[in-house]
Amino acid sequence: MRAPTPRSLIVSFFGAYGRELGGWIAVADLVALLGRLGVDAPAVRSAVSRQKQRGFLEARQAGGVAGYSLSAEAEQILADGDRRIYVRQDVKLDEGWVLAVFSVPESERHRRHLLRSRLSRLGFGTTAPGVWIAPSHLAEEARHTLERLELAAYVDLFHADYLAYADLREAAARWWDLGAVQAGYAEFSAQFLDTDDEPGDDAEAFATYLRALDAWRRMPYRDPGLPPELLPEDWHGAQAADIFFRLHDTLRGRGLDYVRSVVQR
């Protein structure tokens, strides 16, 4: 599991705490907060600048103080993420599937690459060239994402049932790299299983929770959220989720207390 980057930690911070502050934070306060995770000021400022260039953050002053707020696009991205990151999916096999069927002209290959990349990041698997599949609960988020990236014109979305002919569990193992997802869950569990959920002070609670969230939030996107009948034996997803939600329940609130103490100084 890769070490957290300043840019990734900023996304995790705004997802966990930034909206609690009204979506805006002074640069100096963000530097102080991420300093608790060992990120130095130049790295924070550089990462914030890159997130502004990407359209995730917008520079804005409040009371003459320089800071950054979430863009409208970032608000939508985080709202979609909430439904993936903080919600345990109870997926039933009879709920069916969503199919994304696309065709992109050769002259727009960059859009084809972007489309494949985003469908993969949403949790879609590949059944055939130009035909991607996911559990039906991902349909709405897929629609939001395709519209936001102006890719909807190239894609048709269908709700579908699987009728024949392969064993569906074997087919799912071809459509997704479940071994890689399983390995990710195992790494997360190994890293955070023994994490203390009663740290000495709120600053430590904040740093511990943000590290755990930053590592966890990618997992629900790698995992398509398949019904239990289609998962490999000894699936590590449940254990990893138990660890994250334990830390979420015990540390997030204390971390918010610390964030507020910093921004209100």
Coordinates of N, CA and C in Angstrom, one line a residue, residues 89-258:
Q89 N -22.3 -1.7 1.4 CA -23.3 -2.1 0.4 C -23.8 -3.5 0.8
D90 N -25.1 -3.6 0.7 CA -25.7 -4.9 0.9 C -26.3 -5.3 -0.4
V91 N -25.5 -5.9 -1.3 CA -25.8 -6.1 -2.7 C -26.5 -7.5 -2.8
K92 N -27.6 -7.5 -3.5 CA -28.3 -8.8 -3.8 C -28.1 -9.2 -5.3
L93 N -28.0 -10.5 -5.5 CA -27.7 -10.9 -6.9 C -28.9 -10.6 -7.8
D94 N -30.1 -10.6 -7.3 CA -31.2 -10.4 -8.2 C -31.5 -8.9 -8.5
E95 N -30.6 -8.0 -8.0 CA -30.7 -6.6 -8.3 C -30.2 -6.3 -9.7
G96 N -29.4 -7.2 -10.3 CA -29.0 -7.1 -11.7 C -27.8 -6.2 -11.8
W97 N -27.5 -5.8 -13.1 CA -26.3 -5.2 -13.5 C -26.6 -3.9 -14.3
V98 N -25.5 -3.0 -14.3 CA -25.6 -1.9 -15.3 C -24.5 -2.2 -16.3
L99 N -24.9 -2.0 -17.6 CA -23.9 -2.2 -18.7 C -23.6 -0.8 -19.3
A100 N -22.3 -0.6 -19.5 CA -21.9 0.6 -20.2 C -21.3 0.2 -21.6
V101 N -22.0 0.5 -22.7 CA -21.6 0.2 -24.0 C -21.2 1.5 -24.7
F102 N -19.9 1.5 -25.2 CA -19.4 2.7 -25.8 C -18.7 2.5 -27.1
S103 N -18.7 3.6 -27.8 CA -17.9 3.6 -29.1 C -17.4 5.0 -29.3
V104 N -16.1 5.1 -29.4 CA -15.4 6.4 -29.5 C -14.6 6.5 -30.8
P105 N -14.8 7.5 -31.6 CA -14.1 7.6 -32.9 C -12.6 7.5 -32.7
E106 N -11.9 7.0 -33.7 CA -10.4 6.9 -33.6 C -9.8 8.3 -33.4
S107 N -10.4 9.3 -34.0 CA -9.9 10.6 -33.9 C -9.9 11.2 -32.5
E108 N -10.7 10.5 -31.6 CA -10.8 11.0 -30.2 C -10.3 9.9 -29.2
R109 N -9.2 9.3 -29.5 CA -8.7 8.2 -28.7 C -8.4 8.7 -27.3
H110 N -8.1 10.0 -27.1 CA -7.9 10.4 -25.7 C -9.1 10.3 -24.9
R111 N -10.3 10.5 -25.5 CA -11.6 10.3 -24.8 C -11.8 8.8 -24.5
R112 N -11.4 7.9 -25.4 CA -11.6 6.5 -25.2 C -10.7 6.1 -24.0
H113 N -9.5 6.6 -23.9 CA -8.7 6.2 -22.7 C -9.3 6.8 -21.4
L114 N -9.8 8.0 -21.5 CA -10.4 8.6 -20.3 C -11.6 7.8 -19.9
L115 N -12.4 7.4 -20.8 CA -13.6 6.6 -20.5 C -13.3 5.3 -19.9
R116 N -12.3 4.6 -20.5 CA -12.0 3.3 -19.9 C -11.4 3.5 -18.5
S117 N -10.6 4.5 -18.3 CA -10.0 4.8 -17.0 C -11.0 5.1 -16.0
R118 N -12.0 5.9 -16.3 CA -13.0 6.3 -15.3 C -13.9 5.1 -15.0
L119 N -14.3 4.4 -16.0 CA -15.2 3.2 -15.7 C -14.5 2.2 -14.8
S120 N -13.2 2.0 -15.1 CA -12.4 1.1 -14.2 C -12.4 1.6 -12.8
R121 N -12.1 2.9 -12.6 CA -12.1 3.5 -11.3 C -13.4 3.5 -10.6
L122 N -14.5 3.5 -11.3 CA -15.8 3.4 -10.7 C -16.1 1.9 -10.2
G123 N -15.3 1.0 -10.7 CA -15.6 -0.4 -10.3 C -16.1 -1.3 -11.4
F124 N -16.2 -0.8 -12.7 CA -16.7 -1.6 -13.8 C -15.6 -2.6 -14.2
G125 N -16.1 -3.8 -14.6 CA -15.3 -4.8 -15.2 C -15.6 -4.9 -16.7
T126 N -14.7 -5.6 -17.5 CA -14.8 -5.7 -18.9 C -15.3 -7.0 -19.3
T127 N -16.5 -7.0 -20.0 CA -17.0 -8.3 -20.6 C -16.5 -8.6 -22.0
A128 N -16.3 -7.5 -22.8 CA -15.9 -7.6 -24.2 C -15.5 -6.2 -24.5
P129 N -14.7 -6.0 -25.6 CA -14.3 -4.6 -26.1 C -15.5 -3.7 -26.2
G130 N -15.4 -2.6 -25.4 CA -16.5 -1.6 -25.5 C -17.7 -2.0 -24.7
V131 N -17.7 -3.0 -23.9 CA -18.8 -3.4 -23.1 C -18.3 -3.6 -21.7
W132 N -18.8 -2.8 -20.7 CA -18.3 -2.8 -19.4 C -19.5 -3.1 -18.4
I133 N -19.3 -3.7 -17.3 CA -20.3 -4.2 -16.4 C -20.0 -3.8 -15.0
A134 N -21.1 -3.6 -14.2 CA -21.0 -3.3 -12.8 C -22.3 -3.7 -12.1
P135 N -22.3 -3.9 -10.8 CA -23.6 -4.1 -10.1 C -24.4 -2.9 -10.3
S136 N -25.7 -3.1 -10.3 CA -26.7 -2.0 -10.6 C -26.6 -0.8 -9.7
H137 N -26.1 -1.0 -8.5 CA -26.1 0.1 -7.5 C -25.1 1.2 -7.9
L138 N -24.2 0.9 -8.9 CA -23.2 1.9 -9.4 C -23.8 2.8 -10.6
A139 N -25.0 2.5 -11.0 CA -25.5 3.2 -12.2 C -25.6 4.7 -12.0
E140 N -26.1 5.2 -10.9 CA -26.3 6.6 -10.7 C -25.0 7.3 -10.7
E141 N -24.0 6.8 -10.0 CA -22.7 7.4 -9.9 C -22.0 7.4 -11.2
A142 N -22.2 6.3 -12.0 CA -21.6 6.3 -13.3 C -22.2 7.4 -14.2
R143 N -23.5 7.6 -14.1 CA -24.2 8.6 -14.9 C -23.6 10.0 -14.5
H144 N -23.5 10.3 -13.2 CA -22.9 11.5 -12.8 C -21.5 11.8 -13.3
T145 N -20.7 10.7 -13.3 CA -19.3 10.9 -13.7 C -19.2 11.1 -15.2
L146 N -20.0 10.3 -16.0 CA -19.9 10.5 -17.4 C -20.4 11.9 -17.8
E147 N -21.4 12.4 -17.2 CA -21.9 13.7 -17.5 C -20.9 14.8 -17.1
R148 N -20.3 14.6 -15.9 CA -19.4 15.6 -15.5 C -18.1 15.7 -16.4
L149 N -17.7 14.6 -16.9 CA -16.5 14.5 -17.8 C -16.9 14.7 -19.3
E150 N -18.2 15.0 -19.5 CA -18.7 15.2 -20.9 C -18.4 14.0 -21.8
L151 N -18.6 12.8 -21.3 CA -18.4 11.6 -22.0 C -19.7 10.9 -22.3
A152 N -20.8 11.4 -21.8 CA -22.1 10.7 -21.9 C -22.5 10.5 -23.4
A153 N -22.1 11.4 -24.3 CA -22.5 11.2 -25.7 C -21.9 10.0 -26.3
Y154 N -20.9 9.4 -25.7 CA -20.3 8.2 -26.3 C -20.8 6.9 -25.7
V155 N -21.6 6.9 -24.7 CA -22.0 5.8 -23.9 C -23.5 5.6 -23.9
D156 N -23.9 4.3 -23.9 CA -25.3 3.9 -23.6 C -25.2 3.1 -22.4
L157 N -26.1 3.4 -21.4 CA -26.2 2.6 -20.2 C -27.5 1.8 -20.2
F158 N -27.3 0.5 -19.7 CA -28.4 -0.4 -19.7 C -28.5 -1.0 -18.3
H159 N -29.7 -1.3 -17.9 CA -29.9 -2.2 -16.8 C -30.1 -3.6 -17.3
A160 N -29.4 -4.6 -16.8 CA -29.4 -5.9 -17.4 C -29.5 -7.0 -16.3
D161 N -29.9 -8.2 -16.8 CA -29.9 -9.4 -16.0 C -29.0 -10.4 -16.7
Y162 N -28.3 -11.3 -16.0 CA -27.4 -12.3 -16.6 C -28.3 -13.5 -16.8
L163 N -28.3 -14.0 -18.1 CA -29.2 -15.2 -18.4 C -28.4 -16.4 -18.6
A164 N -27.3 -16.4 -19.3 CA -26.5 -17.6 -19.7 C -25.2 -17.1 -20.4
Y165 N -24.2 -17.9 -20.5 CA -24.2 -19.4 -20.3 C -23.2 -19.8 -19.3
A166 N -22.2 -19.0 -19.0 CA -21.1 -19.3 -18.1 C -21.6 -19.3 -16.7
D167 N -20.9 -20.0 -15.8 CA -21.1 -19.9 -14.4 C -20.8 -18.5 -14.0
L168 N -21.7 -17.8 -13.3 CA -21.6 -16.4 -13.1 C -20.4 -16.1 -12.2
R169 N -20.1 -16.9 -11.2 CA -19.0 -16.7 -10.3 C -17.7 -16.8 -11.1
E170 N -17.6 -17.7 -12.1 CA -16.4 -17.8 -12.9 C -16.3 -16.6 -13.8
A171 N -17.4 -16.2 -14.3 CA -17.4 -15.0 -15.2 C -17.0 -13.8 -14.5
A172 N -17.4 -13.6 -13.3 CA -17.0 -12.4 -12.5 C -15.5 -12.4 -12.3
A173 N -15.0 -13.5 -12.1 CA -13.5 -13.6 -11.9 C -12.7 -13.2 -13.2
R174 N -13.4 -13.4 -14.3 CA -12.8 -12.9 -15.6 C -13.0 -11.4 -15.8
W175 N -14.1 -10.9 -15.4 CA -14.5 -9.5 -15.6 C -13.7 -8.5 -14.7
W176 N -13.4 -9.0 -13.5 CA -12.6 -8.2 -12.5 C -11.4 -8.9 -12.1
D177 N -10.4 -8.1 -11.7 CA -9.2 -8.7 -11.1 C -9.4 -8.7 -9.6
L178 N -10.2 -9.7 -9.1 CA -10.6 -9.8 -7.7 C -9.4 -10.1 -6.8
G179 N -8.4 -10.8 -7.4 CA -7.2 -11.1 -6.6 C -6.5 -9.8 -6.2
A180 N -6.4 -8.8 -7.1 CA -5.8 -7.5 -6.7 C -6.6 -6.8 -5.7
V181 N -7.9 -6.9 -5.8 CA -8.8 -6.3 -4.7 C -8.6 -7.0 -3.4
Q182 N -8.5 -8.3 -3.4 CA -8.3 -9.1 -2.2 C -7.0 -8.7 -1.6
A183 N -5.9 -8.5 -2.4 CA -4.6 -8.2 -1.9 C -4.6 -6.8 -1.2
G184 N -5.4 -5.8 -1.8 CA -5.5 -4.5 -1.3 C -6.2 -4.5 0.1
Y185 N -7.2 -5.3 0.2 CA -7.9 -5.4 1.5 C -6.9 -6.0 2.6
A186 N -6.2 -7.0 2.2 CA -5.2 -7.7 3.1 C -4.2 -6.7 3.5
E187 N -3.7 -5.8 2.6 CA -2.7 -4.8 3.0 C -3.2 -3.8 4.0
F188 N -4.5 -3.4 3.7 CA -5.1 -2.4 4.6 C -5.3 -3.0 6.0
S189 N -5.7 -4.2 6.0 CA -5.9 -4.9 7.3 C -4.6 -5.0 8.1
A190 N -3.6 -5.4 7.4 CA -2.3 -5.6 8.0 C -1.8 -4.3 8.6
Q191 N -2.0 -3.2 7.9 CA -1.5 -1.9 8.3 C -2.3 -1.3 9.5
F192 N -3.6 -1.5 9.5 CA -4.4 -0.8 10.5 C -5.1 -1.7 11.5
L193 N -4.9 -3.0 11.5 CA -5.5 -3.9 12.4 C -5.2 -3.5 13.9
D194 N -4.0 -3.2 14.2 CA -3.6 -3.0 15.5 C -3.5 -1.5 15.8
T195 N -4.1 -0.6 15.0 CA -4.1 0.8 15.3 C -4.9 1.1 16.5
D196 N -4.4 1.9 17.4 CA -5.0 2.3 18.6 C -6.2 3.3 18.3
D197 N -7.4 2.9 18.7 CA -8.6 3.7 18.5 C -8.9 4.6 19.7
E198 N -7.9 4.6 20.7 CA -8.1 5.6 21.8 C -6.7 6.3 22.0
P199 N -6.3 7.1 21.0 CA -5.0 7.8 21.1 C -5.1 8.9 22.2
G200 N -3.9 9.3 22.6 CA -3.8 10.2 23.8 C -4.5 11.5 23.6
D201 N -4.5 12.2 22.5 CA -5.1 13.5 22.3 C -5.8 13.6 21.0
D202 N -6.5 14.7 20.8 CA -7.3 14.8 19.6 C -6.5 15.0 18.3
A203 N -5.3 15.6 18.5 CA -4.4 15.8 17.4 C -3.9 14.5 16.8
E204 N -3.6 13.5 17.7 CA -3.2 12.2 17.3 C -4.4 11.5 16.6
A205 N -5.6 11.7 17.2 CA -6.8 11.1 16.6 C -7.0 11.6 15.2
F206 N -6.8 12.9 15.0 CA -7.0 13.4 13.7 C -6.0 12.8 12.7
A207 N -4.7 12.7 13.1 CA -3.7 12.2 12.2 C -3.9 10.8 11.8
T208 N -4.3 10.0 12.9 CA -4.5 8.6 12.7 C -5.7 8.3 11.7
Y209 N -6.8 9.0 12.0 CA -8.0 8.8 11.2 C -7.7 9.3 9.7
L210 N -7.1 10.4 9.5 CA -6.9 10.8 8.1 C -6.0 9.8 7.4
R211 N -5.0 9.3 8.0 CA -4.2 8.2 7.4 C -5.0 7.0 7.0
A212 N -5.9 6.6 7.9 CA -6.7 5.4 7.6 C -7.7 5.7 6.5
L213 N -8.3 6.9 6.6 CA -9.3 7.3 5.5 C -8.6 7.3 4.1
D214 N -7.4 7.9 4.1 CA -6.7 8.1 2.9 C -6.3 6.7 2.3
A215 N -6.0 5.8 3.1 CA -5.7 4.4 2.6 C -7.0 3.7 2.2
W216 N -8.1 3.9 3.0 CA -9.3 3.2 2.8 C -10.1 3.7 1.6
R217 N -10.1 5.0 1.3 CA -11.1 5.5 0.4 C -10.9 5.0 -1.1
R218 N -9.8 4.5 -1.4 CA -9.6 3.9 -2.7 C -10.2 2.5 -2.8
M219 N -10.3 1.8 -1.7 CA -10.7 0.4 -1.7 C -12.1 0.2 -2.3
P220 N -13.1 1.0 -1.8 CA -14.5 0.8 -2.4 C -14.6 1.1 -3.9
Y221 N -13.6 1.8 -4.5 CA -13.5 2.0 -5.9 C -12.9 0.9 -6.6
R222 N -11.9 0.2 -6.0 CA -11.3 -1.0 -6.6 C -12.3 -2.1 -6.5
D223 N -13.1 -2.2 -5.5 CA -14.0 -3.3 -5.3 C -15.4 -2.9 -5.9
P224 N -15.8 -3.7 -6.9 CA -17.1 -3.4 -7.5 C -18.3 -3.6 -6.6
G225 N -18.1 -4.2 -5.5 CA -19.2 -4.5 -4.6 C -20.1 -5.6 -5.1
L226 N -19.6 -6.7 -5.4 CA -20.3 -7.8 -5.9 C -21.1 -8.5 -4.8
P227 N -22.2 -9.2 -5.2 CA -23.0 -10.0 -4.2 C -22.1 -11.1 -3.6
P228 N -22.3 -11.5 -2.4 CA -21.4 -12.4 -1.7 C -21.2 -13.7 -2.5
E229 N -22.3 -14.2 -3.2 CA -22.2 -15.4 -3.9 C -21.1 -15.5 -5.0
L230 N -20.7 -14.3 -5.4 CA -19.7 -14.2 -6.5 C -18.3 -14.0 -6.0
L231 N -18.1 -13.8 -4.7 CA -16.8 -13.5 -4.2 C -16.0 -14.8 -3.9
P232 N -14.6 -14.6 -4.0 CA -13.8 -15.8 -3.6 C -14.0 -16.2 -2.2
E233 N -13.6 -17.4 -1.9 CA -13.6 -17.9 -0.5 C -12.6 -17.0 0.3
D234 N -12.9 -16.9 1.6 CA -12.0 -16.1 2.5 C -11.8 -14.7 2.1
W235 N -12.9 -14.0 1.6 CA -12.8 -12.6 1.2 C -12.5 -11.7 2.3
H236 N -11.4 -10.9 2.1 CA -10.9 -10.0 3.2 C -11.7 -8.7 3.3
G237 N -12.6 -8.4 2.5 CA -13.3 -7.1 2.5 C -14.0 -6.8 3.7
A238 N -14.7 -7.8 4.3 CA -15.5 -7.6 5.5 C -14.6 -7.2 6.7
Q239 N -13.4 -7.9 6.8 CA -12.5 -7.6 7.9 C -11.9 -6.2 7.8
A240 N -11.6 -5.8 6.5 CA -11.0 -4.5 6.3 C -12.0 -3.4 6.6
A241 N -13.3 -3.7 6.2 CA -14.4 -2.7 6.5 C -14.6 -2.6 8.0
D242 N -14.6 -3.7 8.7 CA -14.7 -3.6 10.2 C -13.7 -2.7 10.8
I243 N -12.4 -2.8 10.3 CA -11.3 -2.0 10.9 C -11.6 -0.6 10.6
F244 N -11.9 -0.3 9.3 CA -12.0 1.2 9.0 C -13.2 1.8 9.7
F245 N -14.3 1.1 9.8 CA -15.5 1.7 10.4 C -15.3 1.8 12.0
R246 N -14.5 0.9 12.5 CA -14.2 1.1 13.9 C -13.4 2.4 14.2
L247 N -12.4 2.6 13.3 CA -11.6 3.8 13.4 C -12.5 5.1 13.1
H248 N -13.3 4.9 12.1 CA -14.2 6.0 11.7 C -15.1 6.4 12.9
D249 N -15.7 5.4 13.6 CA -16.6 5.7 14.6 C -15.9 6.3 15.9
T250 N -14.7 5.9 16.1 CA -14.0 6.3 17.4 C -13.2 7.5 17.2
L251 N -12.6 7.8 16.0 CA -11.6 8.8 15.8 C -12.1 10.0 15.0
R252 N -13.1 9.9 14.1 CA -13.4 11.0 13.3 C -13.9 12.2 14.1
G253 N -14.8 12.0 15.0 CA -15.3 13.1 15.8 C -14.2 13.8 16.6
R254 N -13.3 13.1 17.2 CA -12.2 13.7 17.9 C -11.3 14.5 17.0
G255 N -11.1 13.9 15.8 CA -10.3 14.6 14.8 C -11.0 16.0 14.4
L256 N -12.3 16.0 14.3 CA -13.0 17.2 14.0 C -12.9 18.2 15.1
D257 N -12.9 17.8 16.3 CA -12.7 18.7 17.4 C -11.3 19.4 17.3
Y258 N -10.3 18.6 16.9 CA -9.0 19.2 16.7 C -8.9 20.1 15.6

